Amino acid sequence: MENTDNLEEAKPMSLPTPSLPSSADSVPGSGSARRPDYIQVRDFCFNYTPDARVLHHITMDMPENEVTAFIGPSGCGKTTLLRNFNRMNDLIDGISHEGDIIIDGQDIFDPNLEVISLRKRIGMVFQKSNPFPKSIYENVVYSLRIAGQRDKNILDEVVERSLRGAALWDEVKDRLQQSALGLSGGQMQRLCIARAIANQPHILLMDEPCSALDPIATAKVEELICQLKEQFTLVIVTHNMQQAARVSDRTAYFYLGKLIEMDATKKIFSNPSKKETEDYISGRFG
């Protein structure tokens, strides 16, 4: 699937910062108090067709500047919920939903909300790395060029900031004009992270970002995730329970489209409240 993060048309901008309908108190990395309910899901249901409900009455809160992991067997609705946060499911015909998703106080399904603006502040990284067939430099600045930014000084600054933020700068700083397709798998995925954070979003969604990587590349991405939460709120879908335990602050367990349990990651993996969660964590099924 083609990566649609931050590629939509937008008005020319003077600075590479997102336009947000929120107060200065919620600017990432500002050092202000972190909101425990930065992302709110309220009695949310989702259907791909009228007869195919895949999410059932989900209610949960995700804290600001923390990593929330979604775990559960395949087909349980993890990715479907993730894709609702930036309304990527809108691209599918016949969908419908009930309930609310509120991000930083804004109902994301408000008919007056511009979806382009929403996706600017919610970056996404997919399971399979998908760099564009362009140079490393042009991959990072692609969304800025689409938005009309032509100032080379600003573009250069964004490239360095984003690649440093993705822990890739030192590896590629001398070959920015070379094709991104010449990078290793792990480097490609970190480049996609750099591209996703170039517009300085508030939230970063990750759909199994390490599933196609070897252990060494996975370790680098996991280390990066732990660093990124200082600036961003992260939500990650993973089938790797050890990975969820290593990188997340809170974990939500889904089964058959329902949220079974959500709590601090240490508690979920050491003393879950629900037997269904314990059965999955312990490997009795799944």
PDB file of C-alpha atoms in Angstrom:
ATOM      1  CA  MET A   1       0.000   0.000   0.000  1.00  0.00           C
ATOM      2  CA  GLU A   2       1.242   3.432  -0.842  1.00  0.00           C
ATOM      3  CA  ASN A   3       2.277   5.589   2.079  1.00  0.00           C
ATOM      4  CA  THR A   4      -0.058   8.565   2.339  1.00  0.00           C
ATOM      5  CA  ASP A   5       1.497  10.234   5.365  1.00  0.00           C
ATOM      6  CA  ASN A   6       1.772  13.957   4.872  1.00  0.00           C
ATOM      7  CA  LEU A   7       1.473  13.848   1.068  1.00  0.00           C
ATOM      8  CA  GLU A   8      -1.812  15.738   0.644  1.00  0.00           C
ATOM      9  CA  GLU A   9      -2.026  19.119  -1.045  1.00  0.00           C
ATOM     10  CA  ALA A  10      -1.764  22.067   1.317  1.00  0.00           C
ATOM     11  CA  LYS A  11      -1.248  25.790   1.162  1.00  0.00           C
ATOM     12  CA  PRO A  12       2.310  27.100   0.873  1.00  0.00           C
ATOM     13  CA  MET A  13       3.879  27.562   4.281  1.00  0.00           C
ATOM     14  CA  SER A  14       6.641  29.716   5.574  1.00  0.00           C
ATOM     15  CA  LEU A  15       7.893  27.343   8.249  1.00  0.00           C
ATOM     16  CA  PRO A  16       7.919  23.534   8.457  1.00  0.00           C
ATOM     17  CA  THR A  17       5.609  23.399  11.482  1.00  0.00           C
ATOM     18  CA  PRO A  18       2.092  21.959  11.603  1.00  0.00           C
ATOM     19  CA  SER A  19      -1.035  24.041  12.023  1.00  0.00           C
ATOM     20  CA  LEU A  20      -2.777  22.803  15.130  1.00  0.00           C
ATOM     21  CA  PRO A  21      -6.110  23.584  16.716  1.00  0.00           C
ATOM     22  CA  SER A  22      -4.614  23.281  20.186  1.00  0.00           C
ATOM     23  CA  SER A  23      -3.055  25.442  22.824  1.00  0.00           C
ATOM     24  CA  ALA A  24       0.639  25.971  23.362  1.00  0.00           C
ATOM     25  CA  ASP A  25       0.376  23.719  26.401  1.00  0.00           C
ATOM     26  CA  SER A  26       0.290  20.652  24.164  1.00  0.00           C
ATOM     27  CA  VAL A  27       3.230  21.382  21.874  1.00  0.00           C
ATOM     28  CA  PRO A  28       5.471  18.288  21.789  1.00  0.00           C
ATOM     29  CA  GLY A  29       8.653  18.646  23.754  1.00  0.00           C
ATOM     30  CA  SER A  30       7.491  21.875  25.388  1.00  0.00           C
ATOM     31  CA  GLY A  31       8.067  20.506  28.871  1.00  0.00           C
ATOM     32  CA  SER A  32       4.462  21.161  29.915  1.00  0.00           C
ATOM     33  CA  ALA A  33       2.285  18.715  31.842  1.00  0.00           C
ATOM     34  CA  ARG A  34       1.451  15.602  29.860  1.00  0.00           C
ATOM     35  CA  ARG A  35      -2.228  14.904  29.387  1.00  0.00           C
ATOM     36  CA  PRO A  36      -3.376  11.402  30.387  1.00  0.00           C
ATOM     37  CA  ASP A  37      -6.264  11.569  27.903  1.00  0.00           C
ATOM     38  CA  TYR A  38      -4.512  13.116  24.900  1.00  0.00           C
ATOM     39  CA  ILE A  39      -6.186  10.551  22.643  1.00  0.00           C
ATOM     40  CA  GLN A  40      -9.694   9.597  23.728  1.00  0.00           C
ATOM     41  CA  VAL A  41     -11.760   6.805  22.194  1.00  0.00           C
ATOM     42  CA  ARG A  42     -15.375   6.716  23.346  1.00  0.00           C
ATOM     43  CA  ASP A  43     -17.750   3.803  22.635  1.00  0.00           C
ATOM     44  CA  PHE A  44     -16.249   3.486  19.162  1.00  0.00           C
ATOM     45  CA  CYS A  45     -17.598   0.957  16.682  1.00  0.00           C
ATOM     46  CA  PHE A  46     -16.438   0.483  13.104  1.00  0.00           C
ATOM     47  CA  ASN A  47     -17.909  -1.362  10.143  1.00  0.00           C
ATOM     48  CA  TYR A  48     -16.321  -2.123   6.777  1.00  0.00           C
ATOM     49  CA  THR A  49     -19.810  -2.964   5.497  1.00  0.00           C
ATOM     50  CA  PRO A  50     -23.191  -2.874   7.273  1.00  0.00           C
ATOM     51  CA  ASP A  51     -22.796  -6.594   8.035  1.00  0.00           C
ATOM     52  CA  ALA A  52     -19.094  -6.541   8.902  1.00  0.00           C
ATOM     53  CA  ARG A  53     -18.488  -4.854  12.257  1.00  0.00           C
ATOM     54  CA  VAL A  54     -14.829  -5.161  13.211  1.00  0.00           C
ATOM     55  CA  LEU A  55     -14.624  -2.894  16.279  1.00  0.00           C
ATOM     56  CA  HIS A  56     -17.114  -3.119  19.121  1.00  0.00           C
ATOM     57  CA  HIS A  57     -17.649  -0.284  21.619  1.00  0.00           C
ATOM     58  CA  ILE A  58     -14.003   0.612  22.234  1.00  0.00           C
ATOM     59  CA  THR A  59     -13.369   3.085  25.058  1.00  0.00           C
ATOM     60  CA  MET A  60      -9.819   4.003  26.046  1.00  0.00           C
ATOM     61  CA  ASP A  61      -7.438   6.893  26.780  1.00  0.00           C
ATOM     62  CA  MET A  62      -3.867   7.229  25.530  1.00  0.00           C
ATOM     63  CA  PRO A  63      -1.479   9.581  27.380  1.00  0.00           C
ATOM     64  CA  GLU A  64       0.559  12.296  25.738  1.00  0.00           C
ATOM     65  CA  ASN A  65       4.265  11.632  25.104  1.00  0.00           C
ATOM     66  CA  GLU A  66       4.005   7.964  25.918  1.00  0.00           C
ATOM     67  CA  VAL A  67       4.104   4.782  23.848  1.00  0.00           C
ATOM     68  CA  THR A  68       0.873   2.796  23.736  1.00  0.00           C
ATOM     69  CA  ALA A  69       1.083  -0.704  22.245  1.00  0.00           C
ATOM     70  CA  PHE A  70      -1.835  -2.591  20.708  1.00  0.00           C
ATOM     71  CA  ILE A  71      -1.459  -6.376  20.945  1.00  0.00           C
ATOM     72  CA  GLY A  72      -3.700  -9.277  20.037  1.00  0.00           C
ATOM     73  CA  PRO A  73      -4.077 -12.029  17.443  1.00  0.00           C
ATOM     74  CA  SER A  74      -4.394 -11.266  13.742  1.00  0.00           C
ATOM     75  CA  GLY A  75      -7.766  -9.886  12.728  1.00  0.00           C
ATOM     76  CA  CYS A  76      -8.642  -8.496  16.148  1.00  0.00           C
ATOM     77  CA  GLY A  77      -8.964  -4.882  14.956  1.00  0.00           C
ATOM     78  CA  LYS A  78      -5.648  -3.368  16.079  1.00  0.00           C
ATOM     79  CA  THR A  79      -4.668  -1.879  12.731  1.00  0.00           C
ATOM     80  CA  THR A  80      -8.234  -0.862  11.912  1.00  0.00           C
ATOM     81  CA  LEU A  81      -8.366   1.263  15.052  1.00  0.00           C
ATOM     82  CA  LEU A  82      -4.897   2.679  14.384  1.00  0.00           C
ATOM     83  CA  ARG A  83      -5.924   3.742  10.879  1.00  0.00           C
ATOM     84  CA  ASN A  84      -8.947   5.539  12.260  1.00  0.00           C
ATOM     85  CA  PHE A  85      -6.771   7.983  14.209  1.00  0.00           C
ATOM     86  CA  ASN A  86      -5.688   9.718  10.988  1.00  0.00           C
ATOM     87  CA  ARG A  87      -8.826   8.676   9.109  1.00  0.00           C
ATOM     88  CA  MET A  88      -7.019   6.549   6.573  1.00  0.00           C
ATOM     89  CA  ASN A  89     -10.005   4.219   6.559  1.00  0.00           C
ATOM     90  CA  ASP A  90     -11.941   7.036   4.883  1.00  0.00           C
ATOM     91  CA  LEU A  91     -10.316   5.849   1.651  1.00  0.00           C
ATOM     92  CA  ILE A  92     -12.371   2.623   1.781  1.00  0.00           C
ATOM     93  CA  ASP A  93     -15.866   2.605   0.286  1.00  0.00           C
ATOM     94  CA  GLY A  94     -18.782   1.510   2.444  1.00  0.00           C
ATOM     95  CA  ILE A  95     -17.292   2.117   5.882  1.00  0.00           C
ATOM     96  CA  SER A  96     -19.257   3.485   8.819  1.00  0.00           C
ATOM     97  CA  HIS A  97     -18.604   4.208  12.467  1.00  0.00           C
ATOM     98  CA  GLU A  98     -20.313   5.044  15.723  1.00  0.00           C
ATOM     99  CA  GLY A  99     -18.859   6.786  18.761  1.00  0.00           C
ATOM    100  CA  ASP A 100     -16.082   9.336  19.012  1.00  0.00           C
ATOM    101  CA  ILE A 101     -12.329   9.710  18.729  1.00  0.00           C
ATOM    102  CA  ILE A 102     -11.050  12.930  20.280  1.00  0.00           C
ATOM    103  CA  ILE A 103      -7.445  14.020  19.888  1.00  0.00           C
ATOM    104  CA  ASP A 104      -6.154  16.977  21.880  1.00  0.00           C
ATOM    105  CA  GLY A 105      -9.738  18.070  22.501  1.00  0.00           C
ATOM    106  CA  GLN A 106     -10.740  17.890  18.805  1.00  0.00           C
ATOM    107  CA  ASP A 107     -13.343  15.448  17.496  1.00  0.00           C
ATOM    108  CA  ILE A 108     -11.573  13.997  14.463  1.00  0.00           C
ATOM    109  CA  PHE A 109     -14.898  13.257  12.759  1.00  0.00           C
ATOM    110  CA  ASP A 110     -16.090  16.849  13.072  1.00  0.00           C
ATOM    111  CA  PRO A 111     -17.404  17.714   9.578  1.00  0.00           C
ATOM    112  CA  ASN A 112     -15.663  21.091   9.829  1.00  0.00           C
ATOM    113  CA  LEU A 113     -12.251  19.489  10.397  1.00  0.00           C
ATOM    114  CA  GLU A 114      -9.930  19.385   7.388  1.00  0.00           C
ATOM    115  CA  VAL A 115      -8.607  15.850   7.028  1.00  0.00           C
ATOM    116  CA  ILE A 116      -5.412  17.220   5.488  1.00  0.00           C
ATOM    117  CA  SER A 117      -4.756  19.214   8.662  1.00  0.00           C
ATOM    118  CA  LEU A 118      -5.390  16.106  10.775  1.00  0.00           C
ATOM    119  CA  ARG A 119      -2.947  14.000   8.781  1.00  0.00           C
ATOM    120  CA  LYS A 120      -0.288  16.698   8.985  1.00  0.00           C
ATOM    121  CA  ARG A 121      -0.192  16.301  12.741  1.00  0.00           C
ATOM    122  CA  ILE A 122      -0.515  12.514  12.788  1.00  0.00           C
ATOM    123  CA  GLY A 123       2.347  10.806  10.971  1.00  0.00           C
ATOM    124  CA  MET A 124       2.284   7.122  10.109  1.00  0.00           C
ATOM    125  CA  VAL A 125       4.889   4.428   9.550  1.00  0.00           C
ATOM    126  CA  PHE A 126       3.809   1.193   7.900  1.00  0.00           C
ATOM    127  CA  GLN A 127       4.736  -2.447   8.290  1.00  0.00           C
ATOM    128  CA  LYS A 128       6.787  -2.511   5.105  1.00  0.00           C
ATOM    129  CA  SER A 129       9.218   0.312   4.551  1.00  0.00           C
ATOM    130  CA  ASN A 130       8.211   2.232   1.434  1.00  0.00           C
ATOM    131  CA  PRO A 131      10.726   4.915   0.496  1.00  0.00           C
ATOM    132  CA  PHE A 132       9.975   6.777  -2.709  1.00  0.00           C
ATOM    133  CA  PRO A 133      12.257   6.152  -5.708  1.00  0.00           C
ATOM    134  CA  LYS A 134      14.009   9.427  -5.021  1.00  0.00           C
ATOM    135  CA  SER A 135      17.090  10.572  -3.160  1.00  0.00           C
ATOM    136  CA  ILE A 136      17.294  10.339   0.613  1.00  0.00           C
ATOM    137  CA  TYR A 137      17.045  14.129   0.763  1.00  0.00           C
ATOM    138  CA  GLU A 138      13.941  14.284  -1.431  1.00  0.00           C
ATOM    139  CA  ASN A 139      12.234  11.542   0.561  1.00  0.00           C
ATOM    140  CA  VAL A 140      12.489  13.579   3.737  1.00  0.00           C
ATOM    141  CA  VAL A 141      11.340  16.887   2.237  1.00  0.00           C
ATOM    142  CA  TYR A 142       8.645  15.450  -0.037  1.00  0.00           C
ATOM    143  CA  SER A 143       5.684  16.655   2.026  1.00  0.00           C
ATOM    144  CA  LEU A 144       7.239  20.099   2.436  1.00  0.00           C
ATOM    145  CA  ARG A 145       7.701  20.452  -1.314  1.00  0.00           C
ATOM    146  CA  ILE A 146       4.081  19.384  -1.848  1.00  0.00           C
ATOM    147  CA  ALA A 147       3.101  22.128   0.606  1.00  0.00           C
ATOM    148  CA  GLY A 148       5.014  24.699  -1.446  1.00  0.00           C
ATOM    149  CA  GLN A 149       8.179  25.071   0.591  1.00  0.00           C
ATOM    150  CA  ARG A 150      11.129  26.058  -1.637  1.00  0.00           C
ATOM    151  CA  ASP A 151      13.553  27.700   0.796  1.00  0.00           C
ATOM    152  CA  LYS A 152      16.684  25.538   0.645  1.00  0.00           C
ATOM    153  CA  ASN A 153      17.889  26.645   4.076  1.00  0.00           C
ATOM    154  CA  ILE A 154      14.628  25.490   5.643  1.00  0.00           C
ATOM    155  CA  LEU A 155      14.663  22.241   3.686  1.00  0.00           C
ATOM    156  CA  ASP A 156      18.269  21.539   4.680  1.00  0.00           C
ATOM    157  CA  GLU A 157      17.412  22.197   8.323  1.00  0.00           C
ATOM    158  CA  VAL A 158      14.398  19.875   8.186  1.00  0.00           C
ATOM    159  CA  VAL A 159      16.428  17.096   6.557  1.00  0.00           C
ATOM    160  CA  GLU A 160      19.107  17.188   9.235  1.00  0.00           C
ATOM    161  CA  ARG A 161      16.616  17.539  12.097  1.00  0.00           C
ATOM    162  CA  SER A 162      14.439  14.695  10.825  1.00  0.00           C
ATOM    163  CA  LEU A 163      17.308  12.320  10.059  1.00  0.00           C
ATOM    164  CA  ARG A 164      18.854  13.020  13.451  1.00  0.00           C
ATOM    165  CA  GLY A 165      15.452  12.423  15.023  1.00  0.00           C
ATOM    166  CA  ALA A 166      15.306   9.069  13.238  1.00  0.00           C
ATOM    167  CA  ALA A 167      18.875   8.184  14.315  1.00  0.00           C
ATOM    168  CA  LEU A 168      19.960   8.021  10.677  1.00  0.00           C
ATOM    169  CA  TRP A 169      21.907  11.239  10.080  1.00  0.00           C
ATOM    170  CA  ASP A 170      25.369   9.905  10.865  1.00  0.00           C
ATOM    171  CA  GLU A 171      24.859   6.963   8.503  1.00  0.00           C
ATOM    172  CA  VAL A 172      23.643   8.915   5.471  1.00  0.00           C
ATOM    173  CA  LYS A 173      24.838  12.529   5.831  1.00  0.00           C
ATOM    174  CA  ASP A 174      27.469  12.055   3.114  1.00  0.00           C
ATOM    175  CA  ARG A 175      25.083  10.499   0.571  1.00  0.00           C
ATOM    176  CA  LEU A 176      21.888  12.503   0.846  1.00  0.00           C
ATOM    177  CA  GLN A 177      21.592  12.777  -2.929  1.00  0.00           C
ATOM    178  CA  GLN A 178      21.846   9.027  -3.471  1.00  0.00           C
ATOM    179  CA  SER A 179      18.773   6.874  -4.018  1.00  0.00           C
ATOM    180  CA  ALA A 180      16.894   5.851  -0.902  1.00  0.00           C
ATOM    181  CA  LEU A 181      16.393   2.445  -2.490  1.00  0.00           C
ATOM    182  CA  GLY A 182      20.078   1.694  -1.855  1.00  0.00           C
ATOM    183  CA  LEU A 183      19.598   1.698   1.924  1.00  0.00           C
ATOM    184  CA  SER A 184      19.334  -1.439   4.029  1.00  0.00           C
ATOM    185  CA  GLY A 185      15.919  -2.554   5.261  1.00  0.00           C
ATOM    186  CA  GLY A 186      16.436  -1.068   8.708  1.00  0.00           C
ATOM    187  CA  GLN A 187      17.723   2.187   7.262  1.00  0.00           C
ATOM    188  CA  MET A 188      14.734   2.398   4.921  1.00  0.00           C
ATOM    189  CA  GLN A 189      12.347   2.058   7.846  1.00  0.00           C
ATOM    190  CA  ARG A 190      14.156   4.777   9.783  1.00  0.00           C
ATOM    191  CA  LEU A 191      14.033   6.954   6.662  1.00  0.00           C
ATOM    192  CA  CYS A 192      10.266   6.466   6.594  1.00  0.00           C
ATOM    193  CA  ILE A 193      10.188   7.567  10.239  1.00  0.00           C
ATOM    194  CA  ALA A 194      12.247  10.647   9.313  1.00  0.00           C
ATOM    195  CA  ARG A 195       9.805  11.408   6.508  1.00  0.00           C
ATOM    196  CA  ALA A 196       6.862  10.995   8.892  1.00  0.00           C
ATOM    197  CA  ILE A 197       8.288  13.424  11.464  1.00  0.00           C
ATOM    198  CA  ALA A 198       9.496  16.045   8.963  1.00  0.00           C
ATOM    199  CA  ASN A 199       6.326  18.100   9.488  1.00  0.00           C
ATOM    200  CA  GLN A 200       6.729  17.803  13.261  1.00  0.00           C
ATOM    201  CA  PRO A 201       3.481  15.940  13.938  1.00  0.00           C
ATOM    202  CA  HIS A 202       2.166  15.518  17.448  1.00  0.00           C
ATOM    203  CA  ILE A 203       1.375  11.832  17.053  1.00  0.00           C
ATOM    204  CA  LEU A 204       3.238   9.012  15.323  1.00  0.00           C
ATOM    205  CA  LEU A 205       1.366   5.836  14.407  1.00  0.00           C
ATOM    206  CA  MET A 206       3.379   2.670  13.740  1.00  0.00           C
ATOM    207  CA  ASP A 207       1.839  -0.440  12.222  1.00  0.00           C
ATOM    208  CA  GLU A 208       4.184  -3.339  12.985  1.00  0.00           C
ATOM    209  CA  PRO A 209       7.256  -1.254  12.094  1.00  0.00           C
ATOM    210  CA  CYS A 210       9.757  -4.016  12.824  1.00  0.00           C
ATOM    211  CA  SER A 211       8.003  -7.089  11.446  1.00  0.00           C
ATOM    212  CA  ALA A 212      10.169  -7.197   8.310  1.00  0.00           C
ATOM    213  CA  LEU A 213      13.470  -6.326  10.022  1.00  0.00           C
ATOM    214  CA  ASP A 214      16.290  -8.452  11.364  1.00  0.00           C
ATOM    215  CA  PRO A 215      17.086  -8.393  15.125  1.00  0.00           C
ATOM    216  CA  ILE A 216      19.828  -5.765  14.823  1.00  0.00           C
ATOM    217  CA  ALA A 217      17.660  -3.377  12.802  1.00  0.00           C
ATOM    218  CA  THR A 218      14.750  -4.072  15.142  1.00  0.00           C
ATOM    219  CA  ALA A 219      16.856  -3.100  18.147  1.00  0.00           C
ATOM    220  CA  LYS A 220      17.748   0.223  16.515  1.00  0.00           C
ATOM    221  CA  VAL A 221      14.114   1.038  15.746  1.00  0.00           C
ATOM    222  CA  GLU A 222      13.037   0.058  19.271  1.00  0.00           C
ATOM    223  CA  GLU A 223      15.714   2.314  20.761  1.00  0.00           C
ATOM    224  CA  LEU A 224      14.489   5.081  18.477  1.00  0.00           C
ATOM    225  CA  ILE A 225      10.869   4.596  19.616  1.00  0.00           C
ATOM    226  CA  CYS A 226      11.930   5.111  23.226  1.00  0.00           C
ATOM    227  CA  GLN A 227      13.665   8.364  22.242  1.00  0.00           C
ATOM    228  CA  LEU A 228      10.828   9.667  20.066  1.00  0.00           C
ATOM    229  CA  LYS A 229       8.304   9.719  22.895  1.00  0.00           C
ATOM    230  CA  GLU A 230      10.091  12.733  24.332  1.00  0.00           C
ATOM    231  CA  GLN A 231       8.727  14.676  21.345  1.00  0.00           C
ATOM    232  CA  PHE A 232       5.740  12.675  20.131  1.00  0.00           C
ATOM    233  CA  THR A 233       2.859  10.557  21.328  1.00  0.00           C
ATOM    234  CA  LEU A 234       3.286   7.101  19.806  1.00  0.00           C
ATOM    235  CA  VAL A 235       0.796   4.314  19.153  1.00  0.00           C
ATOM    236  CA  ILE A 236       2.275   1.054  17.899  1.00  0.00           C
ATOM    237  CA  VAL A 237       0.654  -2.141  16.644  1.00  0.00           C
ATOM    238  CA  THR A 238       2.778  -5.216  17.201  1.00  0.00           C
ATOM    239  CA  HIS A 239       2.450  -9.005  17.189  1.00  0.00           C
ATOM    240  CA  ASN A 240       5.703  -9.202  19.134  1.00  0.00           C
ATOM    241  CA  MET A 241       4.753  -9.208  22.812  1.00  0.00           C
ATOM    242  CA  GLN A 242       8.380  -8.931  23.888  1.00  0.00           C
ATOM    243  CA  GLN A 243       8.639  -5.796  21.804  1.00  0.00           C
ATOM    244  CA  ALA A 244       5.530  -4.331  23.430  1.00  0.00           C
ATOM    245  CA  ALA A 245       7.039  -5.078  26.841  1.00  0.00           C
ATOM    246  CA  ARG A 246      10.334  -3.412  25.890  1.00  0.00           C
ATOM    247  CA  VAL A 247       9.128  -0.178  24.286  1.00  0.00           C
ATOM    248  CA  SER A 248       5.634   0.696  25.525  1.00  0.00           C
ATOM    249  CA  ASP A 249       4.372   2.473  28.610  1.00  0.00           C
ATOM    250  CA  ARG A 250       0.811   1.176  28.255  1.00  0.00           C
ATOM    251  CA  THR A 251      -0.522  -1.889  26.494  1.00  0.00           C
ATOM    252  CA  ALA A 252      -3.997  -2.631  25.168  1.00  0.00           C
ATOM    253  CA  TYR A 253      -5.048  -6.202  24.412  1.00  0.00           C
ATOM    254  CA  PHE A 254      -7.681  -6.706  21.702  1.00  0.00           C
ATOM    255  CA  TYR A 255      -9.603  -9.843  20.797  1.00  0.00           C
ATOM    256  CA  LEU A 256     -12.316 -10.240  18.142  1.00  0.00           C
ATOM    257  CA  GLY A 257     -12.716  -6.492  17.768  1.00  0.00           C
ATOM    258  CA  LYS A 258     -13.112  -5.816  21.471  1.00  0.00           C
ATOM    259  CA  LEU A 259     -10.768  -4.132  23.932  1.00  0.00           C
ATOM    260  CA  ILE A 260     -10.256  -6.774  26.594  1.00  0.00           C
ATOM    261  CA  GLU A 261      -7.855  -4.900  28.843  1.00  0.00           C
ATOM    262  CA  MET A 262      -5.649  -1.823  28.898  1.00  0.00           C
ATOM    263  CA  ASP A 263      -3.199  -0.942  31.633  1.00  0.00           C
ATOM    264  CA  ALA A 264       0.419  -0.080  32.381  1.00  0.00           C
ATOM    265  CA  THR A 265       2.628  -2.421  30.385  1.00  0.00           C
ATOM    266  CA  LYS A 266       4.382  -3.812  33.462  1.00  0.00           C
ATOM    267  CA  LYS A 267       1.038  -4.783  34.961  1.00  0.00           C
ATOM    268  CA  ILE A 268      -0.310  -6.281  31.732  1.00  0.00           C
ATOM    269  CA  PHE A 269       2.712  -8.565  31.425  1.00  0.00           C
ATOM    270  CA  SER A 270       3.126  -9.425  35.104  1.00  0.00           C
ATOM    271  CA  ASN A 271      -0.356  -9.375  36.620  1.00  0.00           C
ATOM    272  CA  PRO A 272      -3.169  -8.827  34.111  1.00  0.00           C
ATOM    273  CA  SER A 273      -6.661  -8.311  35.454  1.00  0.00           C
ATOM    274  CA  LYS A 274      -8.463 -10.435  32.865  1.00  0.00           C
ATOM    275  CA  LYS A 275      -8.009 -14.160  32.334  1.00  0.00           C
ATOM    276  CA  GLU A 276      -8.264 -13.670  28.561  1.00  0.00           C
ATOM    277  CA  THR A 277      -5.234 -11.377  28.686  1.00  0.00           C
ATOM    278  CA  GLU A 278      -3.268 -13.812  30.823  1.00  0.00           C
ATOM    279  CA  ASP A 279      -4.052 -16.656  28.419  1.00  0.00           C
ATOM    280  CA  TYR A 280      -2.748 -14.653  25.462  1.00  0.00           C
ATOM    281  CA  ILE A 281       0.332 -13.325  27.245  1.00  0.00           C
ATOM    282  CA  SER A 282       1.239 -16.773  28.524  1.00  0.00           C
ATOM    283  CA  GLY A 283       0.882 -18.318  25.067  1.00  0.00           C
ATOM    284  CA  ARG A 284      -2.125 -20.544  25.838  1.00  0.00           C
ATOM    285  CA  PHE A 285      -3.553 -19.291  22.556  1.00  0.00           C
ATOM    286  CA  GLY A 286      -2.741 -16.754  19.831  1.00  0.00           C
TER     287      GLY A 286
END
